[in-house]
Structures are given as structure tokens and as C-alpha cells.
Coordinates of C-alpha atoms and ligand atoms in Angstrom, one line a residue:
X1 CA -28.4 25.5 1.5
X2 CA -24.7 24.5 0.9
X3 CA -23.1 21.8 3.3
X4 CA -19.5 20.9 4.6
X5 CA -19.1 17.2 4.7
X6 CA -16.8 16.9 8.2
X7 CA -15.0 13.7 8.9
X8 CA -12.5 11.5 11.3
X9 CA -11.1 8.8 11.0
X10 CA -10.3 5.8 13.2
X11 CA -7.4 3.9 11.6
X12 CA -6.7 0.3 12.5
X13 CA -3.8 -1.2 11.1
X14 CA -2.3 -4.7 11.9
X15 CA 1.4 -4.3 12.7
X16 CA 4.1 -6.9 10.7
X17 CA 6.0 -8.2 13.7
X18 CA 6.4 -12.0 13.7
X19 CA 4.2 -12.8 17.1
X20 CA 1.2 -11.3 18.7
X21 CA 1.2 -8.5 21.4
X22 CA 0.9 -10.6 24.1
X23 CA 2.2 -14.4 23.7
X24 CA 4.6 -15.9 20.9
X25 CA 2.4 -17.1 18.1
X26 CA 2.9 -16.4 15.0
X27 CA 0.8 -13.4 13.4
X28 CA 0.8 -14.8 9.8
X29 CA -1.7 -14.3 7.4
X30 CA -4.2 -17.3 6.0
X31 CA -3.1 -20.4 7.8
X32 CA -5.5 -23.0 8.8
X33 CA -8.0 -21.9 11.3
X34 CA -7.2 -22.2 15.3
X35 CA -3.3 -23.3 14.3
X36 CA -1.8 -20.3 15.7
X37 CA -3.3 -20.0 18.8
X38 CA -2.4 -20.7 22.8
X39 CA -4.1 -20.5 26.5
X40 CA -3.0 -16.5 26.7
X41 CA -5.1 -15.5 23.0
X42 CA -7.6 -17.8 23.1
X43 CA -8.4 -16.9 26.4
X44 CA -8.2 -19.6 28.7
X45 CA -8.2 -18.8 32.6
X46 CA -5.3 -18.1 34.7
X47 CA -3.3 -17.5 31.3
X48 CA -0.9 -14.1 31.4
X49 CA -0.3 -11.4 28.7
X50 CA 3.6 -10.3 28.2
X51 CA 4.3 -7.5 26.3
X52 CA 5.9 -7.5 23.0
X53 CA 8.7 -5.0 22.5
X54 CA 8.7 -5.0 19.1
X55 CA 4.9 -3.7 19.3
X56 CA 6.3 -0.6 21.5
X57 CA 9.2 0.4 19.1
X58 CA 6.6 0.1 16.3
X59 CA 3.9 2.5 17.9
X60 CA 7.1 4.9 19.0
X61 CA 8.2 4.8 15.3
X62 CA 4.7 5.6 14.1
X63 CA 4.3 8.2 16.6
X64 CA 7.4 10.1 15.6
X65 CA 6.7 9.8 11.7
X66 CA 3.5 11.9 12.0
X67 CA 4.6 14.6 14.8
X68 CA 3.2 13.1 17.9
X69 CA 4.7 13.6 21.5
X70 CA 5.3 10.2 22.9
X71 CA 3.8 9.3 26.4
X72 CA 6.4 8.5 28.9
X73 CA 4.0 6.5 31.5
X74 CA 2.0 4.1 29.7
X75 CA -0.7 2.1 31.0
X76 CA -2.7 -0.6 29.3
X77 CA -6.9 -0.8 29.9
X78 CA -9.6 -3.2 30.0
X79 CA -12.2 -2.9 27.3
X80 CA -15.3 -5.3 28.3
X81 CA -17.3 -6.6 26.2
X82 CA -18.9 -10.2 24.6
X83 CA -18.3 -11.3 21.0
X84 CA -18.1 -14.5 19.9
X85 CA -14.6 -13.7 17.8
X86 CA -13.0 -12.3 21.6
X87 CA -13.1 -15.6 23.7
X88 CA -11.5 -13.8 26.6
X89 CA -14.7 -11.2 26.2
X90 CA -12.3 -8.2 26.8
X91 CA -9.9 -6.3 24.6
X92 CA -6.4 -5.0 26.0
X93 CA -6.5 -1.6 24.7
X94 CA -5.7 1.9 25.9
X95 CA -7.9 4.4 26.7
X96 CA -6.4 6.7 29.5
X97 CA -2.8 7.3 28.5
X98 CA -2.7 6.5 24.9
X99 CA 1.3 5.9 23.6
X100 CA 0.8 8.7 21.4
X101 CA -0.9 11.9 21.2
X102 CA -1.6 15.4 19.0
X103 CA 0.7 15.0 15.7
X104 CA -0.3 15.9 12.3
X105 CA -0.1 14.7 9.2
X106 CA 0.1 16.9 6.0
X107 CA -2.1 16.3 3.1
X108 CA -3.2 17.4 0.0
X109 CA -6.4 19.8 0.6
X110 CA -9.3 20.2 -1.2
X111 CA -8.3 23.4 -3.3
X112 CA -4.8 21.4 -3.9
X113 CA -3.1 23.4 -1.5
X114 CA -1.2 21.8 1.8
X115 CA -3.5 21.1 5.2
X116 CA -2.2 19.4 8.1
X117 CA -4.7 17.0 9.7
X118 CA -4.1 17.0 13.4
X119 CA -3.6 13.4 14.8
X120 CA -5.3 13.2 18.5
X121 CA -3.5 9.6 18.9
X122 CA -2.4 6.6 18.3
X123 CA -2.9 3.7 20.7
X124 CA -1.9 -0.3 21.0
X125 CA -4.4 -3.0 21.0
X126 CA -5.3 -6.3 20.2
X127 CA -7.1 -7.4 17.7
X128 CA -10.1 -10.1 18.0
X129 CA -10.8 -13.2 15.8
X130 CA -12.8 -13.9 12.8
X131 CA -16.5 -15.3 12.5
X132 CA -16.7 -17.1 9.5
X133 CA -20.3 -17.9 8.5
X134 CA -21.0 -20.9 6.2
X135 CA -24.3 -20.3 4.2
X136 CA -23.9 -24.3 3.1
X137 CA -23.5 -25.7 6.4
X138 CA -25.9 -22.8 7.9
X139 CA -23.5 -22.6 10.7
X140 CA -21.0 -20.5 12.2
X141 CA -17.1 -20.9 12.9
X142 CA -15.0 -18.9 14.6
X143 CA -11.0 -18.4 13.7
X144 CA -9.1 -17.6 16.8
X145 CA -5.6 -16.7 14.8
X146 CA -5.9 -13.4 14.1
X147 CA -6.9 -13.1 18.2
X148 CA -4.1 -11.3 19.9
X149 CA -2.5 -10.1 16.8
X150 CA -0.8 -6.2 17.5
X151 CA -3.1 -3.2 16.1
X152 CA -2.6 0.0 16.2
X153 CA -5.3 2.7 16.2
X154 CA -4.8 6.3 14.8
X155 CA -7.6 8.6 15.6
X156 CA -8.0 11.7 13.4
X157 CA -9.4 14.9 14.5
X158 CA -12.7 16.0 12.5
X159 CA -10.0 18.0 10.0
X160 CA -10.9 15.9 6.7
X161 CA -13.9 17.7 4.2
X162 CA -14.6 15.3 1.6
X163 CA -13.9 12.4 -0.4
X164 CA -10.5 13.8 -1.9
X165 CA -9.0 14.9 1.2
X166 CA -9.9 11.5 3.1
X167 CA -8.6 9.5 0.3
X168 CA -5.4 11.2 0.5
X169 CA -5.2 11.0 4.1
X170 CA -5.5 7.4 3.6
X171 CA -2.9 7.2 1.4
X172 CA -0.2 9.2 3.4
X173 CA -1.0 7.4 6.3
X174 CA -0.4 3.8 5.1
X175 CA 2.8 5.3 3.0
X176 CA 4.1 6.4 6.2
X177 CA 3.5 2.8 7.8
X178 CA 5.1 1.3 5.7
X179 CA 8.1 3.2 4.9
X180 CA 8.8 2.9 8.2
X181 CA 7.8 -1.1 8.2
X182 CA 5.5 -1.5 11.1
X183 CA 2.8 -2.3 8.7
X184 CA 2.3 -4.1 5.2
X185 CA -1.3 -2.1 5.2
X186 CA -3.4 -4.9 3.0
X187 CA -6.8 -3.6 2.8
X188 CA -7.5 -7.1 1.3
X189 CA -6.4 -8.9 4.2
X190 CA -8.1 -6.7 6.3
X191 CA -4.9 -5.4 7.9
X192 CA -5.8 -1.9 7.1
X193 CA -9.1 -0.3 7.6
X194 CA -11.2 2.3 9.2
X195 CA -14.0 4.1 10.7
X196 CA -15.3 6.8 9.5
X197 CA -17.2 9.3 11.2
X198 CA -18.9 11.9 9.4
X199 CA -21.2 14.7 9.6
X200 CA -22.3 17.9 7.9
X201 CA -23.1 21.2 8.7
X202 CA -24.1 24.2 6.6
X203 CA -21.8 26.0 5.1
X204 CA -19.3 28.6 7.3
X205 CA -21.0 27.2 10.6
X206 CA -18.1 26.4 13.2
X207 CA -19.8 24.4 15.0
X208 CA -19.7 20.1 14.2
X209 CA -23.2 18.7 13.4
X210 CA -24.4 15.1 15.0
X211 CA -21.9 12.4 13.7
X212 CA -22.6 8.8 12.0
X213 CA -19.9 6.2 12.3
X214 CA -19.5 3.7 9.6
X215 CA -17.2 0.4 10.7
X216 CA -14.6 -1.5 9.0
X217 CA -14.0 -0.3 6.1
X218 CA -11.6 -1.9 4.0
X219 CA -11.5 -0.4 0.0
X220 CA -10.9 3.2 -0.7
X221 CA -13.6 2.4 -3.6
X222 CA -15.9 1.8 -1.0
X223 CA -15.1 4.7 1.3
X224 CA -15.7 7.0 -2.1
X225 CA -19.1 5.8 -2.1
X226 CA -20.0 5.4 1.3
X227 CA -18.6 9.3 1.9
X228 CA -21.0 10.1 -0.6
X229 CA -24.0 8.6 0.1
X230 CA -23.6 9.1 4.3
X231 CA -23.3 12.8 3.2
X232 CA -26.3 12.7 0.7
X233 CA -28.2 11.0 3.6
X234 CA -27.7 13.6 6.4
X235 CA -28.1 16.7 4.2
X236 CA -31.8 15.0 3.1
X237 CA -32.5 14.5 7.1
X238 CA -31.8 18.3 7.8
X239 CA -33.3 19.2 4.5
X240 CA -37.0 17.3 5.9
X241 CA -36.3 19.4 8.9
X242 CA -35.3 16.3 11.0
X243 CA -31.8 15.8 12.5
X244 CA -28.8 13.0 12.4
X245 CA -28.9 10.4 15.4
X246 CA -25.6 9.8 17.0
X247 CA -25.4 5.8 15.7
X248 CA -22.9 3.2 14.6
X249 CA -24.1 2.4 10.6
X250 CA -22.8 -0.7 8.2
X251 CA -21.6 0.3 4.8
X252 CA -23.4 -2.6 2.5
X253 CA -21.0 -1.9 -0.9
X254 CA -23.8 -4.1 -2.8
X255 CA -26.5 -2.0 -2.2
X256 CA -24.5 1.4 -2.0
X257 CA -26.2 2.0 1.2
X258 CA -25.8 1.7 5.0
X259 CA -28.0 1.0 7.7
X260 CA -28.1 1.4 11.6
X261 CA -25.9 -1.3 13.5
X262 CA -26.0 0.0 16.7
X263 CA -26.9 3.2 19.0
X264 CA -23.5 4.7 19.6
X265 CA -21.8 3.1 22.9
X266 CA -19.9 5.4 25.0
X267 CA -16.3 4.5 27.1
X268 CA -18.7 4.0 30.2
X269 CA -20.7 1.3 28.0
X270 CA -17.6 -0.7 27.8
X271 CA -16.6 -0.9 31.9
X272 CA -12.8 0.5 30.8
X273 CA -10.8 0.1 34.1
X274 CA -6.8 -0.1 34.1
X275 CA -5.6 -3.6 32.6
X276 CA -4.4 -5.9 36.0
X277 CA -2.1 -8.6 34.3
X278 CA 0.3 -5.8 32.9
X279 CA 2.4 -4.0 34.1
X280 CA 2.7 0.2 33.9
X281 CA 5.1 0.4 30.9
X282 CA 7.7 3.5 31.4
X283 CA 9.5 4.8 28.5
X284 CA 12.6 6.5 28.6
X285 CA 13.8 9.2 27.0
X286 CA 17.0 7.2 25.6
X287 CA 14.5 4.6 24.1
X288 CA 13.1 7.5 22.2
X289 CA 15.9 8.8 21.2
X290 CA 17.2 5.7 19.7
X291 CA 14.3 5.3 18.1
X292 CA 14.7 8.9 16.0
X293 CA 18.1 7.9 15.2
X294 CA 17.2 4.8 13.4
X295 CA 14.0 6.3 11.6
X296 CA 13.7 4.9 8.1
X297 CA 13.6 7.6 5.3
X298 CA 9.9 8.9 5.0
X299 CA 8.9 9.3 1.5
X300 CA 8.9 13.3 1.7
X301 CA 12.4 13.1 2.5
X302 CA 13.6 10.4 -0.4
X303 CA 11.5 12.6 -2.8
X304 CA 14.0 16.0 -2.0
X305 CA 17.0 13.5 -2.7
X306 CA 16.4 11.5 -5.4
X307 CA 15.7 15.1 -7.0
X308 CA 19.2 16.6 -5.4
X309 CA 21.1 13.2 -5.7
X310 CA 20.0 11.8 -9.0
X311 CA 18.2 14.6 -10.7
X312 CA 15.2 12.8 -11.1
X313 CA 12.4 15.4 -12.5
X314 CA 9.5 16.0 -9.4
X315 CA 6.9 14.2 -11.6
X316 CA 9.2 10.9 -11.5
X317 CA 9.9 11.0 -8.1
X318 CA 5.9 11.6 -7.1
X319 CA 5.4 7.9 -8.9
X320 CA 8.3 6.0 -7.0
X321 CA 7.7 7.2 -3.5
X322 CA 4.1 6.5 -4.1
X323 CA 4.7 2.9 -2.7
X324 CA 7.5 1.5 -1.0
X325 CA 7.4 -1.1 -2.9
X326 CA 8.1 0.6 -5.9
X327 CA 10.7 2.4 -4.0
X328 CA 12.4 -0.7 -3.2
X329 CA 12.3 -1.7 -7.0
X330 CA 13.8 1.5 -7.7
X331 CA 16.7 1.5 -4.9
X332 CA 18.1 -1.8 -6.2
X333 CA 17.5 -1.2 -9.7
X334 CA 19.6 1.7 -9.6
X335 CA 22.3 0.4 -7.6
X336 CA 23.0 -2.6 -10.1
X337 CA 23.0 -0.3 -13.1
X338 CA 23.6 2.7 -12.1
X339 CA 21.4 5.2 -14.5
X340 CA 18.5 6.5 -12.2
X341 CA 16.3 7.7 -15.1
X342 CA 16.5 4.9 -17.1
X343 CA 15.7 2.6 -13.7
X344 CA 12.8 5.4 -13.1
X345 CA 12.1 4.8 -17.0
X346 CA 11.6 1.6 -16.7
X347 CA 9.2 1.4 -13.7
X348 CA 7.0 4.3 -14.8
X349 CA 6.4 2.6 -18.3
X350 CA 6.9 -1.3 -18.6
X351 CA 6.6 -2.1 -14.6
X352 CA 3.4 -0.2 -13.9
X353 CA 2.0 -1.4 -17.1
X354 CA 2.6 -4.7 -16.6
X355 CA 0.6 -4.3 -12.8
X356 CA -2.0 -2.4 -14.1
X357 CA -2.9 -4.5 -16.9
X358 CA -2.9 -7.8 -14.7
X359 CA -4.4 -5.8 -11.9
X360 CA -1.2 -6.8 -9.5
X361 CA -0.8 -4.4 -6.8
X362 CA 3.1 -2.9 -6.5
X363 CA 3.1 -5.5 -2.7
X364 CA 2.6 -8.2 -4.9
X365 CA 5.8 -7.5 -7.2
X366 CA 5.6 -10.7 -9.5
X367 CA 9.3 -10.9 -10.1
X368 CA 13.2 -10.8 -8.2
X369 CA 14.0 -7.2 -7.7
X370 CA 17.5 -7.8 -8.6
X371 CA 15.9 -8.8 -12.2
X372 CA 15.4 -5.1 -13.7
X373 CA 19.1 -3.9 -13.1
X374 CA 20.1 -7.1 -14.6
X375 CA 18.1 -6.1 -17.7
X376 CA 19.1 -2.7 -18.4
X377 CA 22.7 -4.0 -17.8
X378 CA 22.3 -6.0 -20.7
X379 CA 20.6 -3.1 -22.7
X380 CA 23.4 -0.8 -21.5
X381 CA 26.4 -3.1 -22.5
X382 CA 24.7 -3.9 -26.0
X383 CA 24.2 -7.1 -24.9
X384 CA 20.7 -7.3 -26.0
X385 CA 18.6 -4.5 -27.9
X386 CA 16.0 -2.6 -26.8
X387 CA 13.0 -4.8 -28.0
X388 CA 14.6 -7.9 -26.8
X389 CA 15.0 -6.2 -23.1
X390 CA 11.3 -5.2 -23.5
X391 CA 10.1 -9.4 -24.2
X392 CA 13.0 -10.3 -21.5
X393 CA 11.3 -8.0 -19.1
X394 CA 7.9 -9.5 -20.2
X395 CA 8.8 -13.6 -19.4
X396 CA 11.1 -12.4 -16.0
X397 CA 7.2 -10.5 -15.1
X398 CA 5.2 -13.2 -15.8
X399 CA 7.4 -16.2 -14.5
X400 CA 10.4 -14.8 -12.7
X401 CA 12.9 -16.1 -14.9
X402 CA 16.6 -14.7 -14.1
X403 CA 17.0 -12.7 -17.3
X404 CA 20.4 -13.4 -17.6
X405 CA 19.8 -17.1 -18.4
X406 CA 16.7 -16.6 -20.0
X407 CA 19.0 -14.6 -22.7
X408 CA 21.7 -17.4 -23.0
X409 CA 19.3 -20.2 -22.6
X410 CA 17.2 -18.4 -26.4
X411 CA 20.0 -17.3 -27.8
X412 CA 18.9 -13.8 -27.5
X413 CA 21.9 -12.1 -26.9
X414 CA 22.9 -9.5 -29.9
X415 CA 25.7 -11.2 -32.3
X416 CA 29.1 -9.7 -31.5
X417 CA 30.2 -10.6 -35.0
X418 CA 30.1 -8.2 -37.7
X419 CA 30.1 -11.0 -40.5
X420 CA 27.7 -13.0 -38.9
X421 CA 25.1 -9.8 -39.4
X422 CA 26.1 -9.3 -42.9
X423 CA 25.5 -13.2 -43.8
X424 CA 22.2 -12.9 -42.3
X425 CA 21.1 -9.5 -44.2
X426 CA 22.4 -10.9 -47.6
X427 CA 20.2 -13.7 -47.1
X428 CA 17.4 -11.1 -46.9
X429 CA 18.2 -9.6 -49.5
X430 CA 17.8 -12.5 -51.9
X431 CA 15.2 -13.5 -50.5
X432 CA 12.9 -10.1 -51.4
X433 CA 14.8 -9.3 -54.8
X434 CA 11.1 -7.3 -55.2
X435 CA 11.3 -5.1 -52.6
X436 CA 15.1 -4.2 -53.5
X437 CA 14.1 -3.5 -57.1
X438 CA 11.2 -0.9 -55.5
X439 CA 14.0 0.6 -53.3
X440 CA 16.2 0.8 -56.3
X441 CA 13.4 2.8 -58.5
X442 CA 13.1 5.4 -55.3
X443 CA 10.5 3.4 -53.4
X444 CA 11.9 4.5 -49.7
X445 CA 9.3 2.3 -47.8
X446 CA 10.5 -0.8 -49.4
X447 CA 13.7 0.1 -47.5
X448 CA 11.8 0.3 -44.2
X449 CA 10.2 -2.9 -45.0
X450 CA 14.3 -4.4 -45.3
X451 CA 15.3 -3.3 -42.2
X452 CA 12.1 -5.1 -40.5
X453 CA 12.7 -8.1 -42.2
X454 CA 16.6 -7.7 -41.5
X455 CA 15.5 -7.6 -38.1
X456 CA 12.9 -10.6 -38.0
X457 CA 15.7 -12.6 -39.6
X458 CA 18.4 -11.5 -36.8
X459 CA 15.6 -12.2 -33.7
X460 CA 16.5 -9.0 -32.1
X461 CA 20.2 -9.9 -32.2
X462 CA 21.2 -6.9 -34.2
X463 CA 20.7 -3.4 -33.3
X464 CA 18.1 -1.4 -35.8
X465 CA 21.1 1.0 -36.2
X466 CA 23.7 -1.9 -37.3
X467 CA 20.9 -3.5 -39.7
X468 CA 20.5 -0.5 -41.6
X469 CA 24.1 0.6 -42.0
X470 CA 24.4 -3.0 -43.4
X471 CA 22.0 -2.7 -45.6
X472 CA 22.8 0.5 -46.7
X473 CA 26.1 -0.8 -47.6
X474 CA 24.8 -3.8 -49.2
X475 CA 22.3 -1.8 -51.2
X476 CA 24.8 0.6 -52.3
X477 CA 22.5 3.4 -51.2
X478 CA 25.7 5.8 -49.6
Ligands
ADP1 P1 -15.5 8.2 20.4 O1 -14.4 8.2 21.4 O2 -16.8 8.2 21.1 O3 -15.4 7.3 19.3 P2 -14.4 10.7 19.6 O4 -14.8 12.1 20.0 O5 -13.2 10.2 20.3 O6 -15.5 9.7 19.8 O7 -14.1 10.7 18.1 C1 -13.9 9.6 17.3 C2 -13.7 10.1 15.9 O8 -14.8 10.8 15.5 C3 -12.5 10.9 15.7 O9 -11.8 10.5 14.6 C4 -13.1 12.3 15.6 O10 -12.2 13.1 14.7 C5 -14.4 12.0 14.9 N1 -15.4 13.0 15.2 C6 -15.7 13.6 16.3 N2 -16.7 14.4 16.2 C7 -17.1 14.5 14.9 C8 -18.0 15.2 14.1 N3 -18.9 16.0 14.6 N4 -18.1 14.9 12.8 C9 -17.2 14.1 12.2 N5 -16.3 13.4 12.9 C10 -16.2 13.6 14.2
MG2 MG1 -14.5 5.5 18.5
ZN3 ZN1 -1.2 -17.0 21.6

């Protein structure tokens, strides 16, 4: 029998704003354990949560980037329950009157056509600590900093079918959180990841089969492989004539398997009641509207301009508004020199080569971003030749030098004097009396072989174009 893979997904991403949702320290990432923490996060009794504002406005943003009506009375909820990494044994969460609810986010479907997933909500949380288990010490610690530190969770309806369209959803999603900069989304910080609830059902049937629910996962890699095997798994269950149970499952990437965690808890398991230390939080319409007026440009929409604006081709345009951090790159590249293809050039060749072959994720740009526009400024104004741009770009990527004194500093820049040129090509010359004879007796690769060593001799500081005019003329050859 043929199967439909159905899945939803349960998106928690770490919002960027300096403090935590409910006191003033600091959210950063990797700083010494327990350093960032106070009596409201860690939990200590009597201790109140105040809201932060900039949590709201980032949850409103979110909600109006994918579609979703904003809910105008809020409420906040207690979710009970006991884990070493939550000292106050609770989670402030929402269950009842989520901030956001039904958007939709389009995606690229299976047969490459357009599907929108619907989007049942988006809610604020908290998130809990970190257990950090020491094999050496055979002990456990716990890390209170990331305790209190904003999340949002956006909950899918079952509208995804496979590995291709979850991917994707993926994908959008974390482009549209950070376009509009509520979210850096660093699966490798764990500030991005997901559930994933899956189940099949054979083909055409409209009704959902029993669902798995596979935690915290944090690498699209391993969400490939997990959708794959969870799928493979079911249909063998159904095949044997027995049937899915309802359970929470742990991916194990190593073993490219999962295995039951836990039976699966329902709302009732977790004593949900309405949160007492906070306030209801009303929203009103004119913070809403604010809000839309200052949304950041989505990448959909900076796609249709750079095409109408700067006549980028679609196929460019795809590439830079793939991450915003490209986008960025691109923005200022363009603005300092002014050619959008040859900024879009530039990035789609030596930029993304230089990640991909030292595996550096477009986040973790390496260099200034003023740095490219200063380079093809140079290139533009015949300051420096193309090669030479090329091995500037290569030492600005690798050690952020400013290109512009990097040039000076190596005397890179192309010579300005015509005489100067012709001194150095007479010199080669002389020096390959050989390969001059061969050009003489009709042997056109020994000219070839001139202009490369005309070049070597010049270091780049003579355009190809200029060396081979000069030696034409030195050679007598026109
Ligand atoms: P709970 O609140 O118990 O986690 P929900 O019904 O709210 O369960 O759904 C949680 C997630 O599971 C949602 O993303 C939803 O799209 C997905 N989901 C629900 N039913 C199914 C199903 N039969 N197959 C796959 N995913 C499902
Ligand atoms: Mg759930
Ligand atoms: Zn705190």
C-alpha cells in the first residue's frame, strides 16, 4: 500500500532581546555557568516576574509576518511540572489565549508548486536551563542562564508531507525571524529547534493516523533522517497489522534511530491554571498598528525589488535573500559601489565560496561588511586589477584586513605610470630572448607565455589588457 507521511511542527526559537522575559539579565549566549542569573529566574520564593516589552513587540512582529490575527487580551499560564534544569518547577507559558493565532506561511510544495501551511499559533514562554552531564566527574551540573530566556513557540497545523516540504518550512520560517530580527535562529546554539510530530496514513485517506512526537531537534540533517526513518517505522507497524502508540520518541543521530521517551502527556497532565504573578496583558489596536508600520522588509518583498529596482535576474535574487546575512552583505556592498550585479557577482562566486569551503555559515561572516564595496571600488577605479581584487578579497576573508591598506601597505595598487610598465616589460623581454625568437618564427603561445611573465613581473599592477598592448608594441607585432 502507498503511504502519506503527515507532519507538524512545534517551533521554538530563542528571541535576540538583550534580557530575559521576566527580570533584566542578560540573555547572552556561552558565558560562564550561573553568571547571568537572579532570585526571579532561578526561582527563589517570593521573587516576581515583570514582563518584557520587547518580548511582546517581537511576538506581534512575528505574528504579522506569517498572517496571524493578534490576540487583543492576553493572559499568561502556569505549566507545572519538575525538572532539574526549571528550579521554579513551572514554566510561564500560554495555553488559553495564545498571542497569536491561524496565519500561514507559503512554501514550496512537494510537486514544486506553492502551498500555504496554516499556522494555528504562536505563543511566549520561557525557556528552562541546561543539564550538563560530566562522564569524567560522573556527575551532573545544572546551568541556570539560559532559565528565563524569551522563546517563542510556533505550532504548525499537520499541512507538511515529507522531508522536502518540512525542510522548506524550516527554512522560511527562520528567514522570516530573522528578517524581521526577533531571532538570530542558531540551530547550533540551540536557539532554533523543533518537534516534530508525524504520522502516516494510506494514501487518499482524509483522516490523520496516530501521531509520534520527536523532541528537540536541532539540525535539518538530522530532521532528514529522523523524517525518514519515523516514517519507515510506522508504515512497518501498520504493515505487521499492529498500530502507532500516541508517544513522545528521542531522535539518537548516532544510531539513526529513536526510541520511546515518554507516553504522551496531555494539557491536564501539566495542572495549566492562569499565571497569578502577571498581570492580564491588553493590547491595543494602535500598538498593532505601529507595529505594521515599522515591519522590516520580508525577503519575498526585497526579492520583487531588487528585480524592479536593480534588475537583478530572479536566480540572483533567490541566493541573496536566502539569508539575511547575505542580504545585509549585499545592501552595503551596493551602496558603497554602486553596481548591484557586480556586488551580487561577488557574493554568489568568491563570498559563498570562501563559506562553503571553510564551512562558515553566512551568520558567521568572517570579515567588515564595508570591506567588499571597498574592493570593487578599487577594481572599478582601476586601482587594482581583477586578480589582485580576487587575493585582496582572499586576506580581508581570512583576517579582516581593511583592503584599502592592505593594498598600499603591498604595494598592490596598479602603476599609474605608463613608463614604469614599459621598463618592467623590457626587462622581460631580455630576459626570455627564447621565447621572443619562437614568437618571431609564428610561435603564438610563446606570446601568451610573455604576457604571463609580463604580468608575474608587474605583481598584478598592470592590467592584462595594458601588458599586451606593450608588448605588442615592443615586439613590433602591429
Ligand atoms: P498537543 O497540544 O498535544 O501537543 P496538538 O494537537 O496541539 O497536540 O498538536 C501538536 C502538533 O502536532 C501540531 O503541530 C499539529 O500540527 C501536530 N499534529 C496533530 N495531529 C497530528 C497528526 N495526526 N499527524 C501529524 N501531526 C499532527
Ligand atoms: Mg505539543
Ligand atoms: Zn534573572
Amino acid at each position: 500500500m502507498q503511504y502519506e507521511t503527515v507532519i507538524g511542527l512545534e517551533v521554538h526559537t530563542e528571541l535576540s532581546t538583550k534580557s530575559k522575559i521576566f527580570c533584566a539579565c542578560s540573555t547572552r549566549f556561552g558565558q560562564t555557568p550561573n553568571t547571568q542569573v537572579c532570585p526571579v529566574c532561578s526561582g527563589m520564593p517570593g521573587a516576581l516576574p515583570v514582563l518584557n516589552r520587547a518580548v511582546v513587540e517581537y511576538a506581534i512582529r512575528t505574528g504579522l509576518a506569517v498572517n496571524c490575527n493578534i490576540t487583543r487580551n492576553n493572559q499568561f499560564d502556569r505549566k507545572n511540572y519538575f525538572y532539574p534544569d526549571l528550579p521554579k518547577a513551572y514554566q510561564i507559558s500560554q495555553l488559553y489565549f495564545p498571542i497569536c493565532t491561524d496565519g500561514t506561511l507559503a512554501i514550496t510544495s512537494e510537486d514544486g508548486g506553492t502551498k500555504e501551511v496554516r499556522i494555528r499559533e504562536i505563543h511566549m514562554e520561557e525557556d528552562a536551563g541546561k543539564l550538563i552531564h560530566d562522564d569524567w566527574e560522573d556527575a551532573s551540573f545544572t546551568d541556570f542562564n539560559r532559565c528565563g530566556v524569551p522563546l517563542l513557540e510556533i505550532v504548525s497545523q499537520p499541512d507538511l508531507r515529507g522531508v522536502a516540504e518540512t525542510l522548506d518550512f524550516l527554512e522560511k520560517l527562520k528567514g522570516i525571524l530573522q528578517f524581521c530580527g526577533v531571532s538570530d535562529c542558531k540551530m547550533q546554539e540551540g536557539s532554533f529547534r523543533c518537534d516534530v510530530n508525524l504520522s502516516v496514513r494510506p494514501m487518499g485517506s482524509e483522516t490523520y493516523g496516530t501521531r509520534t512526537e520527536l523532541k528537540n531537534m536541532n539540525s535539518t540533517r538530522a530532521i532528514a533522517r529522523m523524517i525518514e526513518a519515523e516514517t519507515a517505522r510506522q508504515i512497518a507497524l501498520l504493515e505487521e497489522g499492529g498500530h502507532v502508540t500516541q508517544e513522545t520518541r528521542r531522535w539518537d543521530d548516532d544510531a539513526g534511530e529513536s526510541y520511546p521517551m515518554r507516553g504522551k502527556e496531555d494539557a491536564q497532565d501539566y495542572k495549566y491554571f492562569p499565571e497569578p504573578d502577571l498581570p492580564p496583558l491588553v493590547i491595543s489596536q494602535e500598538q498593532i498598528d505601529a507595529i505594521q508600520a515599522n515591519m522590516p522588509e520580508l525577503p519575498e518583498a526585497k526579492k520583487l525589488r531588487y528585480t524592479r529596482e536593480l534588475g537583478l535576474p530572479a536566480y540572483d535574487t533567490g541566493i541573496i535573500t536566502s539569508s539575511v546575512y547575505l542580504v545585509r552583505l549585499f545592501e552595503t556592498t551596493v551602496e558603497i559601489c554602486g553596481d548591484a550585479k557586480e556586488s551580487a557577482n561577488w557574493i554568489m562566486g568568491e563570498v559563498l565560496s570562501r563559506l562553503k569551503s571553510t564551512q562558515t555559515l553566512p551568520e558567521n561572516m568572517p570579515f567588515a561588511p564595508e570591506s567588499l564595496g571597498k574592493i570593487i571600488v578599487m577594481a572599478q577605479k582601476n586601482i587594482i586589477n581583477r586578480g589582485t581584487a580576487k587575493k585582496v578579497f582572499a586576506q580581508v576573508f581570512a583576517e579582516d584586513t581593511d583592503p584599502e591598506a592592505y593594498v598600499k601597505q603591498n604595494n598592490l595598487a596598479m602603476l599609474t605610470d605608463a613608463n614604469a610598465v614599459r621598463e618592467a616589460l623590457i626587462g622581460v623581454v631580455e630576459a626570455n630572448q627564447k621565447s621572443v625568437n619562437e614568437f618571431k618564427n609564428g610561435k603564438t603561445q610563446a606570446f601568451q607565455f610573455l604576457v604571463g611573465q609580463g604580468m608575474k613581473s608587474l605583481r598584478g599592477q598592470a592590467s592584462a589588457q595594458e601588458v599586451t598592448r606593450v608588448l605588442r608594441e615592443l615586439l613590433g607585432s602591429d
